[in-house]
Tab-separated table of C-alpha atoms in Angstrom:
chain	number	residue	atom	x	y	z
A	1	LEU	CA	-41.043	-12.988	3.609
A	2	VAL	CA	-41.520	-12.267	7.438
A	3	ALA	CA	-39.438	-9.624	9.073
A	4	ASP	CA	-37.548	-10.355	11.999
A	5	GLY	CA	-37.551	-6.899	13.726
A	6	ALA	CA	-37.774	-3.514	12.162
A	7	ILE	CA	-36.331	-3.047	8.556
A	8	ALA	CA	-35.738	0.556	7.218
A	9	ALA	CA	-36.861	1.361	3.585
A	10	GLY	CA	-34.237	0.557	1.192
A	11	LYS	CA	-31.839	-1.282	3.503
A	12	PRO	CA	-30.393	-4.590	2.678
A	13	VAL	CA	-31.655	-7.624	4.340
A	14	ILE	CA	-30.250	-11.166	5.072
A	15	ILE	CA	-32.282	-14.331	5.341
A	16	LYS	CA	-31.801	-16.067	8.643
A	17	SER	CA	-31.811	-19.867	9.461
A	18	ASN	CA	-35.421	-19.531	10.629
A	19	GLY	CA	-36.477	-18.163	7.137
A	20	LYS	CA	-37.244	-14.693	8.455
A	21	ALA	CA	-35.630	-11.376	7.013
A	22	GLU	CA	-33.469	-9.222	9.072
A	23	GLN	CA	-31.895	-5.875	8.176
A	24	ALA	CA	-28.055	-6.152	7.620
A	25	LYS	CA	-25.928	-4.364	10.041
A	26	GLU	CA	-22.213	-3.774	10.660
A	27	ILE	CA	-20.770	-5.010	13.989
A	28	GLU	CA	-17.578	-3.556	15.541
A	29	GLN	CA	-15.454	-5.464	17.955
A	30	ASP	CA	-11.965	-5.280	19.384
A	31	VAL	CA	-9.364	-7.255	17.373
A	32	LYS	CA	-7.652	-9.834	19.761
A	33	PRO	CA	-4.066	-10.399	19.313
A	34	ILE	CA	-3.125	-13.840	17.547
A	35	GLY	CA	-0.883	-16.356	19.277
A	36	ASN	CA	2.797	-16.590	18.542
A	37	THR	CA	3.288	-18.508	15.160
A	38	GLY	CA	7.053	-18.526	15.451
A	39	GLN	CA	9.458	-16.709	12.991
A	40	THR	CA	11.669	-17.439	10.266
A	41	THR	CA	14.869	-15.710	9.486
A	42	ILE	CA	14.867	-14.243	5.894
A	43	TYR	CA	18.182	-12.749	6.177
A	44	ASN	CA	20.648	-11.745	8.919
A	45	ASP	CA	22.919	-8.820	8.749
A	46	THR	CA	23.444	-5.814	11.196
A	47	THR	CA	23.002	-3.297	8.374
A	48	VAL	CA	19.524	-4.596	7.266
A	49	GLY	CA	16.660	-2.103	7.609
A	50	ARG	CA	13.671	-0.580	5.824
A	51	ILE	CA	11.719	-3.871	4.934
A	52	SER	CA	8.921	-4.119	2.369
A	53	ALA	CA	6.936	-7.364	1.085
A	54	ASP	CA	3.974	-8.352	-0.910
A	55	TYR	CA	2.319	-11.661	-1.725
A	56	ASN	CA	1.181	-12.998	-5.046
A	57	PRO	CA	-2.437	-14.224	-4.846
A	58	ASP	CA	-3.143	-14.923	-8.553
A	59	SER	CA	-3.775	-18.740	-8.930
A	60	THR	CA	-3.203	-18.464	-12.794
A	61	SER	CA	0.257	-16.760	-12.643
A	62	GLY	CA	3.831	-18.162	-12.084
A	63	GLY	CA	4.854	-17.798	-8.485
A	64	HIS	CA	1.434	-18.110	-7.195
A	65	GLY	CA	1.565	-18.182	-3.255
A	66	ILE	CA	5.141	-16.567	-3.274
A	67	ILE	CA	6.126	-13.566	-1.203
A	68	LEU	CA	8.724	-11.303	-2.256
A	69	ALA	CA	10.499	-9.513	0.757
A	70	ILE	CA	12.879	-6.664	-0.048
A	71	TRP	CA	15.238	-4.491	2.310
A	72	ASN	CA	17.858	-1.884	2.415
A	73	GLU	CA	21.468	-3.231	3.156
A	74	ALA	CA	23.528	-0.167	3.595
A	75	GLY	CA	22.553	1.426	0.276
A	76	THR	CA	22.167	-1.980	-1.561
A	77	ILE	CA	18.491	-3.190	-2.142
A	78	LYS	CA	18.255	-6.887	-1.712
A	79	GLY	CA	15.467	-9.301	-2.003
A	80	ARG	CA	14.371	-12.978	-1.193
A	81	PHE	CA	11.334	-15.192	-2.107
A	82	CYS	CA	9.315	-16.795	0.839
A	83	ARG	CA	6.349	-19.291	0.784
A	84	PHE	CA	3.886	-20.619	3.474
A	85	LEU	CA	4.218	-24.099	4.411
A	86	SER	CA	1.287	-26.176	5.991
A	87	GLY	CA	-0.218	-24.129	8.822
A	88	SER	CA	1.189	-20.896	9.353
A	89	SER	CA	5.044	-21.557	9.125
A	90	LEU	CA	7.234	-19.796	6.474
A	91	ALA	CA	10.026	-20.925	4.555
A	92	THR	CA	12.577	-18.955	2.331
A	93	VAL	CA	12.991	-20.102	-1.382
A	94	GLY	CA	16.472	-19.712	-2.813
A	95	ASP	CA	19.088	-17.261	-1.946
A	96	ALA	CA	18.915	-13.570	-1.319
A	97	PHE	CA	19.599	-11.523	-4.294
A	98	THR	CA	20.698	-7.908	-5.316
A	99	ILE	CA	18.082	-5.683	-7.013
A	100	GLY	CA	19.813	-2.774	-9.059
A	101	THR	CA	23.621	-2.135	-9.515
A	102	GLY	CA	25.093	-2.428	-6.211
A	103	ALA	CA	25.087	0.254	-3.417
A	104	ASN	CA	23.239	2.981	-5.530
A	105	ALA	CA	20.569	3.432	-3.095
A	106	ASN	CA	20.188	6.151	-0.377
A	107	GLY	CA	21.479	4.255	2.815
A	108	SER	CA	18.151	5.560	4.607
A	109	ALA	CA	15.883	4.792	1.658
A	110	HIS	CA	12.624	3.007	2.180
A	111	PRO	CA	12.506	0.460	-0.625
A	112	PHE	CA	8.847	-0.652	-1.518
A	113	CYS	CA	7.510	-3.559	-3.569
A	114	LYS	CA	4.008	-4.321	-4.756
A	115	TYR	CA	2.551	-7.237	-6.586
A	116	ALA	CA	1.549	-5.837	-10.105
A	117	GLY	CA	-0.040	-9.019	-11.783
A	118	ASP	CA	0.794	-11.661	-14.281
A	119	GLY	CA	3.478	-13.079	-11.900
A	120	TYR	CA	5.335	-9.748	-11.632
A	121	TRP	CA	6.200	-7.527	-8.646
A	122	TRP	CA	7.103	-3.910	-9.020
A	123	VAL	CA	10.025	-2.675	-6.886
A	124	VAL	CA	11.118	1.048	-6.398
A	125	TYR	CA	13.675	2.850	-4.165
A	126	ASN	CA	15.127	6.294	-3.593
A	127	THR	CA	18.711	6.931	-4.698
A	128	GLY	CA	19.389	10.244	-2.842
A	129	ASN	CA	17.632	13.292	-1.356
A	130	GLY	CA	18.406	15.867	-3.961
A	131	ALA	CA	16.104	16.938	-6.669
A	132	SER	CA	18.427	15.363	-9.462
A	133	ASN	CA	18.257	11.947	-7.856
A	134	ASN	CA	15.446	9.965	-9.723
A	135	ALA	CA	13.854	7.061	-8.090
A	136	LYS	CA	14.661	3.695	-9.624
A	137	SER	CA	12.085	1.018	-10.491
A	138	TYR	CA	12.311	-2.615	-11.557
A	139	THR	CA	9.995	-5.616	-12.192
A	140	VAL	CA	10.905	-8.858	-10.481
A	141	SER	CA	9.322	-12.373	-11.351
A	142	PHE	CA	9.749	-15.832	-9.771
A	143	GLN	CA	10.796	-18.951	-11.796
A	144	SER	CA	10.868	-22.492	-10.360
A	145	SER	CA	14.475	-23.255	-11.331
A	146	SER	CA	17.544	-21.604	-9.538
A	147	PRO	CA	18.227	-18.750	-9.534
A	148	HIS	CA	14.579	-17.990	-8.760
A	149	GLN	CA	14.713	-14.310	-9.349
A	150	VAL	CA	14.094	-12.552	-12.851
A	151	ILE	CA	14.876	-9.019	-12.626
A	152	GLY	CA	13.945	-6.519	-15.481
A	153	SER	CA	15.944	-3.468	-16.512
A	154	ASP	CA	16.114	-0.168	-14.601
A	155	GLU	CA	13.301	2.146	-15.287
A	156	SER	CA	14.034	5.510	-13.603
A	157	TRP	CA	11.216	7.904	-12.542
A	158	SER	CA	11.072	11.427	-13.811
A	159	PHE	CA	11.009	12.682	-10.294
A	160	ASN	CA	12.419	11.722	-6.925
A	161	ALA	CA	10.459	10.502	-3.948
A	162	ARG	CA	11.345	9.067	-0.605
A	163	TYR	CA	8.402	6.946	0.491
A	164	PHE	CA	5.986	5.079	-1.629
A	165	ALA	CA	2.730	3.327	-1.888
A	166	ALA	CA	0.687	1.724	-4.890
A	167	ALA	CA	-2.620	0.369	-5.816
A	168	ARG	CA	-2.863	-2.477	-8.486
A	169	ILE	CA	-5.755	-1.544	-10.915
A	170	SER	CA	-5.267	-4.308	-13.530
A	171	ASN	CA	-2.511	-6.665	-14.419
A	172	THR	CA	-1.114	-3.940	-16.631
A	173	ARG	CA	-1.889	-0.874	-14.834
A	174	MET	CA	-0.983	0.509	-11.403
A	175	ALA	CA	-1.488	3.896	-9.502
A	176	VAL	CA	1.640	4.723	-7.478
A	177	LEU	CA	2.223	7.283	-4.722
A	178	GLY	CA	5.436	9.023	-3.611
A	179	ARG	CA	6.518	11.548	-1.268
A	180	GLY	CA	8.517	13.948	-3.194
A	181	VAL	CA	12.136	14.997	-2.489
A	182	GLY	CA	13.557	18.287	-3.609
A	183	GLY	CA	12.286	20.390	-6.550
A	184	SER	CA	8.629	21.304	-6.673
A	185	TYR	CA	7.216	18.316	-5.079
A	186	ASN	CA	9.461	18.488	-2.009
A	187	ASP	CA	7.422	17.150	1.006
A	188	LYS	CA	4.383	16.675	-1.247
A	189	ASP	CA	2.438	13.525	-2.157
A	190	ALA	CA	2.385	12.991	-5.911
A	191	VAL	CA	0.375	10.363	-7.759
A	192	MET	CA	1.381	8.736	-11.064
A	193	ILE	CA	-0.182	6.087	-13.322
A	194	ILE	CA	2.221	3.311	-14.486
A	195	ASP	CA	1.396	1.093	-17.449
A	196	PHE	CA	3.089	-2.302	-17.930
A	197	SER	CA	3.722	-4.098	-21.248
A	198	GLY	CA	5.663	-7.201	-22.544
A	199	SER	CA	6.537	-10.322	-20.902
A	200	GLY	CA	9.644	-12.515	-20.260
A	201	SER	CA	12.614	-11.258	-18.268
A	202	GLY	CA	10.934	-7.981	-17.400
A	203	ARG	CA	8.211	-5.662	-18.199
A	204	ALA	CA	8.527	-2.247	-19.826
A	205	MET	CA	6.922	0.724	-18.047
A	206	SER	CA	5.373	3.962	-19.371
A	207	TYR	CA	4.430	6.653	-17.006
A	208	GLY	CA	1.607	9.156	-17.079
A	209	SER	CA	1.972	12.843	-15.759
A	210	VAL	CA	2.724	13.473	-12.187
A	211	ILE	CA	-0.349	14.616	-10.103
A	212	ASP	CA	0.405	17.028	-7.214
A	213	MET	CA	-1.747	16.138	-4.331
A	214	GLY	CA	-1.249	19.420	-2.519
A	215	GLY	CA	-0.476	20.377	0.830
A	216	THR	CA	2.525	19.733	3.177
A	217	ILE	CA	3.097	16.152	4.204
A	218	ASN	CA	3.849	15.495	7.743
A	219	GLY	CA	5.156	12.008	8.943
A	220	MET	CA	5.135	9.100	6.575
A	221	PRO	CA	3.207	9.330	3.331
A	222	GLY	CA	-0.332	8.194	2.844
A	223	GLY	CA	-1.621	5.351	0.769
A	224	LEU	CA	-3.645	4.371	-2.117
A	225	ALA	CA	-6.506	1.714	-2.813
A	226	TYR	CA	-8.420	0.999	-5.823
A	227	ASP	CA	-12.153	0.444	-5.271
A	228	SER	CA	-12.868	-2.006	-8.138
A	229	ASN	CA	-16.668	-2.050	-7.136
A	230	ASN	CA	-17.085	1.625	-7.969
A	231	SER	CA	-13.856	2.011	-10.244
A	232	ARG	CA	-12.449	4.771	-7.946
A	233	LEU	CA	-8.796	5.344	-6.803
A	234	VAL	CA	-8.685	6.383	-3.259
A	235	TYR	CA	-6.109	8.576	-1.953
A	236	VAL	CA	-5.349	9.317	1.858
A	237	GLY	CA	-2.599	11.527	3.005
A	238	ASN	CA	-1.206	13.377	6.117
A	239	GLN	CA	-1.442	17.036	5.297
A	240	SER	CA	-0.623	19.465	7.973
A	241	PHE	CA	-1.174	16.898	10.519
A	242	THR	CA	-4.696	16.222	9.285
A	243	VAL	CA	-5.527	12.893	7.475
A	244	LYS	CA	-7.323	13.752	4.311
A	245	ALA	CA	-8.934	11.611	1.641
A	246	LYS	CA	-9.893	12.026	-2.080
A	247	SER	CA	-11.672	9.805	-4.706
A	248	GLY	CA	-10.646	9.815	-8.364
A	249	THR	CA	-11.414	8.432	-11.605
A	250	VAL	CA	-8.573	6.734	-13.683
A	251	SER	CA	-8.320	7.486	-17.400
A	252	GLY	CA	-6.130	7.738	-20.417
A	253	SER	CA	-4.387	5.317	-22.662
A	254	ALA	CA	-1.178	3.462	-21.863
A	255	GLY	CA	1.663	5.905	-21.168
A	256	SER	CA	-0.874	8.772	-20.723
A	257	GLY	CA	-2.650	7.576	-17.692
A	258	THR	CA	-4.033	10.236	-15.430
A	259	VAL	CA	-6.409	10.639	-12.362
A	260	THR	CA	-9.216	13.153	-11.790
A	261	PHE	CA	-9.752	13.511	-8.208
A	262	GLY	CA	-12.748	15.236	-6.529
A	263	SER	CA	-12.547	17.347	-3.431
A	264	SER	CA	-10.760	16.212	-0.185
A	265	ILE	CA	-12.474	15.503	3.134
A	266	ASP	CA	-10.807	15.441	6.498
A	267	VAL	CA	-10.728	12.012	7.829
A	268	SER	CA	-9.261	12.732	11.182
A	269	GLY	CA	-9.845	15.756	13.377
A	270	SER	CA	-8.358	19.015	11.883
A	271	GLY	CA	-4.951	19.820	13.274
A	272	VAL	CA	-4.813	17.084	16.009
A	273	ASN	CA	-1.411	15.710	14.860
A	274	SER	CA	-2.713	12.700	13.038
A	275	VAL	CA	-0.199	11.054	10.883
A	276	ASN	CA	0.883	7.898	9.043
A	277	SER	CA	-2.468	6.685	7.296
A	278	GLN	CA	-2.887	3.638	5.398
A	279	VAL	CA	-5.937	2.645	3.195
A	280	HIS	CA	-7.230	-0.682	1.893
A	281	PHE	CA	-10.121	-1.961	-0.452
A	282	ALA	CA	-11.499	-5.286	0.703
A	283	SER	CA	-13.081	-6.885	-2.311
A	284	ALA	CA	-14.999	-9.404	-0.234
A	285	THR	CA	-17.155	-6.773	1.360
A	286	ASN	CA	-16.590	-3.770	-1.155
A	287	LYS	CA	-15.442	-1.676	1.749
A	288	VAL	CA	-12.540	0.934	1.920
A	289	ALA	CA	-10.890	1.129	5.358
A	290	VAL	CA	-8.482	3.742	6.558
A	291	THR	CA	-6.154	3.647	9.679
A	292	TRP	CA	-3.952	6.461	11.030
A	293	ILE	CA	-2.116	7.243	14.240
A	294	ASP	CA	-3.769	9.895	16.291
A	295	GLY	CA	-1.966	12.314	18.703
A	296	ALA	CA	1.155	14.608	18.908
A	297	THR	CA	4.601	13.458	18.013
A	298	ASN	CA	6.486	11.998	21.234
A	299	THR	CA	3.112	11.233	22.988
A	300	ASP	CA	0.983	8.066	23.157
A	301	GLY	CA	-0.775	7.670	19.807
A	302	ASP	CA	-3.850	5.464	19.431
A	303	ILE	CA	-4.359	3.797	16.059
A	304	GLN	CA	-7.874	4.919	14.719
A	305	ALA	CA	-9.810	3.631	11.802
A	306	CYS	CA	-12.990	4.313	9.836
A	307	ILE	CA	-14.805	3.218	6.608
A	308	LEU	CA	-14.740	5.439	3.470
A	309	THR	CA	-17.398	5.315	0.902
A	310	THR	CA	-16.862	6.186	-2.635
A	311	SER	CA	-19.527	6.818	-5.327
A	312	SER	CA	-20.055	5.115	-8.779
A	313	SER	CA	-21.422	8.115	-10.283
A	314	ASP	CA	-19.003	10.914	-9.205
A	315	ASN	CA	-15.667	11.399	-7.423
A	316	SER	CA	-17.215	12.300	-4.030
A	317	ILE	CA	-16.242	10.318	-0.850
A	318	SER	CA	-17.522	10.156	2.579
A	319	LYS	CA	-16.460	8.671	6.023
A	320	GLY	CA	-18.106	6.639	8.646
A	321	THR	CA	-17.763	6.807	12.433
A	322	THR	CA	-14.218	6.708	13.634
A	323	ALA	CA	-13.322	3.662	15.924
A	324	THR	CA	-10.334	3.941	18.287
A	325	THR	CA	-8.303	0.684	18.947
A	326	THR	CA	-6.737	0.052	22.240
A	327	ILE	CA	-3.199	-0.056	20.599
A	328	GLU	CA	-0.897	2.933	21.488
A	329	MET	CA	2.316	3.290	19.513
A	330	GLY	CA	4.194	4.622	22.566
A	331	THR	CA	6.092	7.536	23.492
A	332	THR	CA	8.474	7.598	20.452
A	333	SER	CA	8.517	9.731	17.362
A	334	GLN	CA	5.643	8.703	15.165
A	335	ASN	CA	7.579	9.789	12.123
A	336	GLY	CA	9.334	6.440	12.068
A	337	GLN	CA	6.177	4.366	12.681
A	338	SER	CA	3.129	3.475	10.593
A	339	SER	CA	-0.212	1.912	10.868
A	340	GLN	CA	-0.768	-1.100	8.416
A	341	LEU	CA	-3.889	-2.433	6.930
A	342	THR	CA	-4.844	-5.577	4.869
A	343	SER	CA	-7.615	-8.208	4.593
């Protein structure tokens, strides 16, 4: 091959249309806002808040292409299925439905849903802010006939949490993150492995031990992503107003899953009031990206981002150059706002 420009030793190359080899490189550019694609009303009530949603990408499962959206309606967790039509328009599928037994959720709770695999979504919510209030979780699946929802039985957690995140590891295993409420995990991020089994109307859940991620959490909780290329679980969290990251190895049999994390690194500048981080693994590029809001509470906060790199041989993690977007969150409390990231 003939080189088109300088190529450093050991660096990947691409073959150009002229037949020459060029060193592969990353290109950063500003993200332009998309045009207005219209909107679809999923549900209309003055008490609706705290919304979460996730999409089923599995072409071999029931409910492929379906989105489950959930929300808190004055202490009752409700949900509704949606799907994309041709182009970018969205349509609801069936009626709204209740998840759980009536108004047993904390009125200010943030319910959370994550597609878990095999046609099931995992739903969790907080029931109160005391140490004795367990978080409740359910599996929800879609069926083509009405009513479209199939809701499994309640599977309460052994500890209480207020905010949640999760990373799908396989169709039967998920890593979940909660910001503890009360007790020894108050205002701390804690990670747990959940294993799913069974089929039909719901899936049984078995839990591993609770892993204390340490530190005092400020703002919203962090996030989890599973780097399937290196088989590493990546955690980001907002500890003492600094965004930190860890990489870990998942092990253990069903019901005894655990994570062995390596040392943490500072992703944002130390003590610069960085909060509300999110992390995502893009399988198409084998990249882990993290975003966060930078700046003191009640000041303009830019959304910043960088690439995290894990290792296939150990639990180390490193960060690339920080990029600052031109998006500012405005002069409101950042504790009620969050960056989001997907691919």
